[in-house]
Amino acid sequence: MKGVVLAGGLGTRLYPLTKVTNKHLLPVYNQPMIYYPIQTLVNAGITDILIVTGGNSAGDFLKLLGNGKAFGLKHLNYTYQEGEGGIADALSLAEDFADGDPVCVILGDNIIEGNICRAVRAFRHQGSGAKILLKKVPDPQRFGVPELDGPRIVRIEEKPKEPKSDYAVIGIYMYDADVFNIIKTLKPSARGELEITDVNNIYIERGEMTWDELEGWWTDAGTFDSLLRASNLVAQTGANKLDLGDKGVRSEREVTSGVKA
């Protein structure tokens, strides 16, 4: 499996911090934000990684990360997203890099306390389709929200006014190679972007989507409040821990049955 870190966008919600740099280069406690999602992938045994970036500071990623020596890597790949085409548009740039292999995609401002090792192993065993990670949150209306029927996801709604569950779809997704064909069928949403929620719903309609619940805390870092929260959480507990709970996730069957495997 190959890894894709999506680190484009203009970061307008963090202006003026992002006036002279990319959001994902801002500090979260004692490290640049981009370090955390890369470490998440490396901890899960994914070492062939592509960074998708954009904007005016794209060259700074190469200055900071080089070939990934800080993560024990021998090589990092980079590509550039022009404009604001959305998450699915950014992922489409990874098609040649994926070269028919499955991909684990993580948004560049996603930071987790634990790890995704178990989820990655489960998806490798799954063999095809898609897997997403969910987390219970107090304000699901801010995120993509799954409607659940037992262990099955019925549909995902993006930022619903009346959420059908208290779960959020966090920015970690696993897809087989068909994801790139799916993206080619998408039409831009009302905000002019290709939406990753539309990708996920196509997999759901096909009956090819599974999910796991992330254990430990999770946060994005795309607003002033969440950036501060992320720094405080990392300072208090650390991030990307390999020894958290039962490999950092619970499967959908464990969640709905209330037991741990």
XYZ file of C-alpha atoms in Angstrom:
261
model
C 0.000 0.000 0.000
C 1.173 3.504 -0.828
C 0.599 6.639 1.228
C -0.725 10.014 0.078
C -0.604 13.138 2.259
C -2.866 15.923 0.988
C -1.281 19.227 1.989
C -2.588 21.773 -0.515
C -5.166 24.492 -0.079
C -4.786 28.129 0.859
C -5.498 27.820 4.597
C -7.706 30.912 4.561
C -9.211 30.095 7.967
C -5.750 30.585 9.475
C -5.023 33.929 7.804
C -2.761 35.895 8.463
C -0.628 32.958 9.674
C -0.879 31.490 6.194
C -0.153 34.719 4.348
C 3.503 33.757 3.920
C 3.468 29.975 4.358
C 1.398 26.848 3.768
C -0.881 25.826 6.655
C 0.766 22.425 6.892
C 4.136 24.004 7.656
C 2.837 25.769 10.768
C 4.019 24.400 14.121
C 1.921 22.014 16.189
C 3.650 22.076 19.566
C 7.239 21.099 18.722
C 6.992 19.933 15.101
C 5.691 21.200 11.763
C 2.106 20.068 11.173
C 3.072 17.962 8.127
C 5.294 15.747 10.299
C 2.313 14.177 12.064
C 0.440 12.638 9.086
C 3.713 11.407 7.581
C 4.566 9.688 10.870
C 1.076 8.160 10.974
C 1.754 6.460 7.644
C 5.285 5.384 8.559
C 4.063 3.876 11.836
C 1.625 1.753 9.822
C 4.446 0.394 7.684
C 3.721 2.644 4.680
C 6.993 4.032 3.391
C 6.240 4.869 -0.257
C 4.664 8.299 0.254
C 3.494 11.144 -1.980
C 3.034 14.707 -0.717
C 0.392 16.650 -2.663
C 0.800 20.359 -2.085
C -0.003 23.669 -3.767
C 0.013 27.437 -3.357
C 3.039 29.706 -3.237
C 5.041 27.814 -0.604
C 5.221 24.401 -2.245
C 9.014 24.544 -2.497
C 9.283 24.879 1.259
C 8.066 21.281 1.676
C 11.133 20.065 -0.181
C 13.378 22.276 1.970
C 11.791 20.927 5.139
C 11.272 17.273 4.293
C 13.889 16.474 1.683
C 13.766 12.743 1.036
C 12.226 11.950 4.411
C 15.385 11.179 6.356
C 13.770 12.435 9.585
C 11.244 9.579 9.269
C 13.731 6.895 8.332
C 12.730 7.088 4.659
C 15.028 6.904 1.666
C 12.726 8.824 -0.662
C 9.665 11.101 -0.704
C 7.539 11.942 -3.738
C 5.958 15.333 -4.433
C 3.303 16.687 -6.760
C 1.554 20.032 -7.173
C -2.174 20.836 -7.177
C -3.106 23.930 -9.128
C -6.016 25.950 -7.749
C -8.651 24.801 -5.280
C -10.176 21.690 -6.822
C -11.063 19.842 -3.623
C -9.784 16.749 -1.840
C -10.809 14.304 -4.559
C -9.121 16.480 -7.188
C -5.927 16.483 -5.129
C -6.094 12.706 -4.775
C -6.488 12.309 -8.545
C -2.932 13.623 -8.913
C -1.677 10.458 -7.212
C -2.880 8.083 -9.947
C 0.485 7.605 -11.646
C 2.207 7.353 -8.274
C -0.234 4.651 -7.109
C 0.358 2.663 -10.308
C -2.439 0.214 -9.573
C -1.686 -0.229 -5.871
C -4.100 0.599 -3.029
C -3.560 3.909 -1.247
C -3.915 5.203 2.286
C -4.839 8.885 2.098
C -4.472 11.279 5.017
C -5.279 14.963 5.165
C -2.234 17.006 6.086
C -3.821 18.650 9.120
C -5.014 15.420 10.758
C -3.252 14.523 13.998
C -3.957 11.421 16.075
C -2.895 10.211 19.500
C -2.444 6.608 18.431
C -1.964 4.759 15.179
C -3.776 3.121 12.284
C -1.763 -0.101 12.137
C -4.693 -2.421 12.654
C -6.912 -0.615 10.158
C -4.207 -0.791 7.488
C -3.732 -4.523 8.082
C -7.485 -5.062 7.910
C -7.727 -3.204 4.617
C -4.872 -5.202 3.137
C -6.779 -8.347 4.140
C -10.004 -6.834 2.719
C -8.249 -6.712 -0.632
C -10.483 -4.250 -2.484
C -13.023 -1.488 -2.008
C -12.517 1.193 0.633
C -12.171 1.730 4.371
C -12.639 4.936 6.353
C -11.970 5.824 9.974
C -14.636 7.356 12.196
C -14.507 9.135 15.545
C -17.261 10.215 17.930
C -17.299 14.001 18.267
C -19.459 16.550 20.138
C -20.064 18.620 16.986
C -20.547 16.215 14.043
C -22.322 18.886 11.986
C -18.868 20.329 11.208
C -17.805 17.179 9.359
C -18.896 14.421 7.046
C -21.311 12.311 9.096
C -22.169 8.635 8.459
C -25.682 7.256 8.771
C -25.249 3.806 10.310
C -27.406 0.688 10.178
C -25.682 -1.650 12.608
C -22.180 -2.223 11.236
C -23.114 -0.873 7.806
C -22.754 2.713 6.594
C -25.884 3.728 4.703
C -24.633 7.085 3.452
C -22.353 9.965 4.393
C -23.710 13.500 4.582
C -21.362 16.470 4.409
C -21.850 19.001 7.245
C -25.517 18.110 7.894
C -27.710 20.442 9.931
C -29.262 17.399 11.617
C -26.553 14.706 11.893
C -27.771 11.110 11.761
C -25.011 9.954 14.126
C -22.415 11.444 16.449
C -19.544 10.138 14.354
C -17.310 12.209 12.110
C -15.479 10.890 9.075
C -11.916 11.827 9.910
C -9.426 12.578 7.163
C -7.929 9.099 6.800
C -9.160 6.987 3.887
C -8.052 3.740 2.237
C -8.952 2.927 -1.352
C -8.248 0.355 -4.023
C -6.963 1.534 -7.392
C -10.501 2.004 -8.741
C -10.746 5.245 -6.749
C -9.123 7.089 -9.636
C -11.767 5.866 -12.077
C -14.451 6.970 -9.616
C -12.965 10.456 -9.331
C -13.121 10.812 -13.119
C -16.926 10.381 -12.959
C -17.472 13.116 -10.349
C -19.030 16.491 -11.017
C -18.067 19.581 -8.999
C -20.202 20.355 -5.963
C -21.947 23.655 -5.300
C -18.653 25.059 -4.052
C -16.916 24.056 -7.280
C -14.870 21.180 -5.858
C -14.651 17.425 -6.344
C -15.798 16.060 -2.986
C -14.254 13.080 -1.234
C -17.685 12.414 0.331
C -19.007 11.662 -3.164
C -16.190 9.151 -3.642
C -17.034 7.465 -0.343
C -20.745 7.305 -1.138
C -20.054 5.526 -4.427
C -18.113 2.850 -2.563
C -20.989 2.632 -0.058
C -23.540 2.197 -2.867
C -21.421 -0.617 -4.265
C -21.329 -2.346 -0.877
C -17.535 -2.017 -0.823
C -17.017 0.293 2.167
C -15.912 -0.766 5.654
C -15.059 1.385 8.651
C -13.157 1.335 11.911
C -13.396 3.624 14.927
C -10.210 5.414 15.906
C -9.196 5.138 19.545
C -7.487 7.946 21.395
C -7.942 11.573 20.477
C -8.082 12.978 16.976
C -8.105 16.558 15.777
C -7.653 18.508 12.625
C -5.716 21.771 12.804
C -7.387 23.965 10.227
C -8.739 26.721 12.486
C -7.209 28.819 15.238
C -9.112 26.847 17.879
C -8.233 23.423 16.479
C -4.601 24.425 15.909
C -4.350 25.437 19.570
C -6.161 22.275 20.657
C -3.801 20.132 18.595
C -0.726 21.752 20.157
C -2.134 21.313 23.663
C -3.052 17.663 23.085
C 0.387 16.831 21.679
C 2.051 18.634 24.592
C -0.068 16.749 27.128
C 0.004 13.209 25.743
C 2.182 13.017 22.650
C 0.980 11.849 19.242
C 1.396 8.861 16.906
C 1.853 6.407 19.744
C 2.330 2.782 18.739
C 1.283 1.374 22.101
C -2.182 2.957 22.352
C -4.936 0.491 23.154
C -5.504 -2.341 20.703
C -3.449 -0.924 17.843
C -5.358 2.330 17.791
C -8.655 1.299 16.197
C -11.766 -0.782 16.753
C -13.522 -2.522 13.889
C -17.147 -1.724 13.036
C -18.260 -5.084 14.385
C -16.525 -4.507 17.708
C -18.059 -1.050 17.980
C -21.624 -2.159 17.233
C -21.380 -5.270 19.441
C -19.735 -3.376 22.286
C -16.864 -5.839 22.723
C -13.154 -5.804 21.956
C -11.686 -8.592 19.865
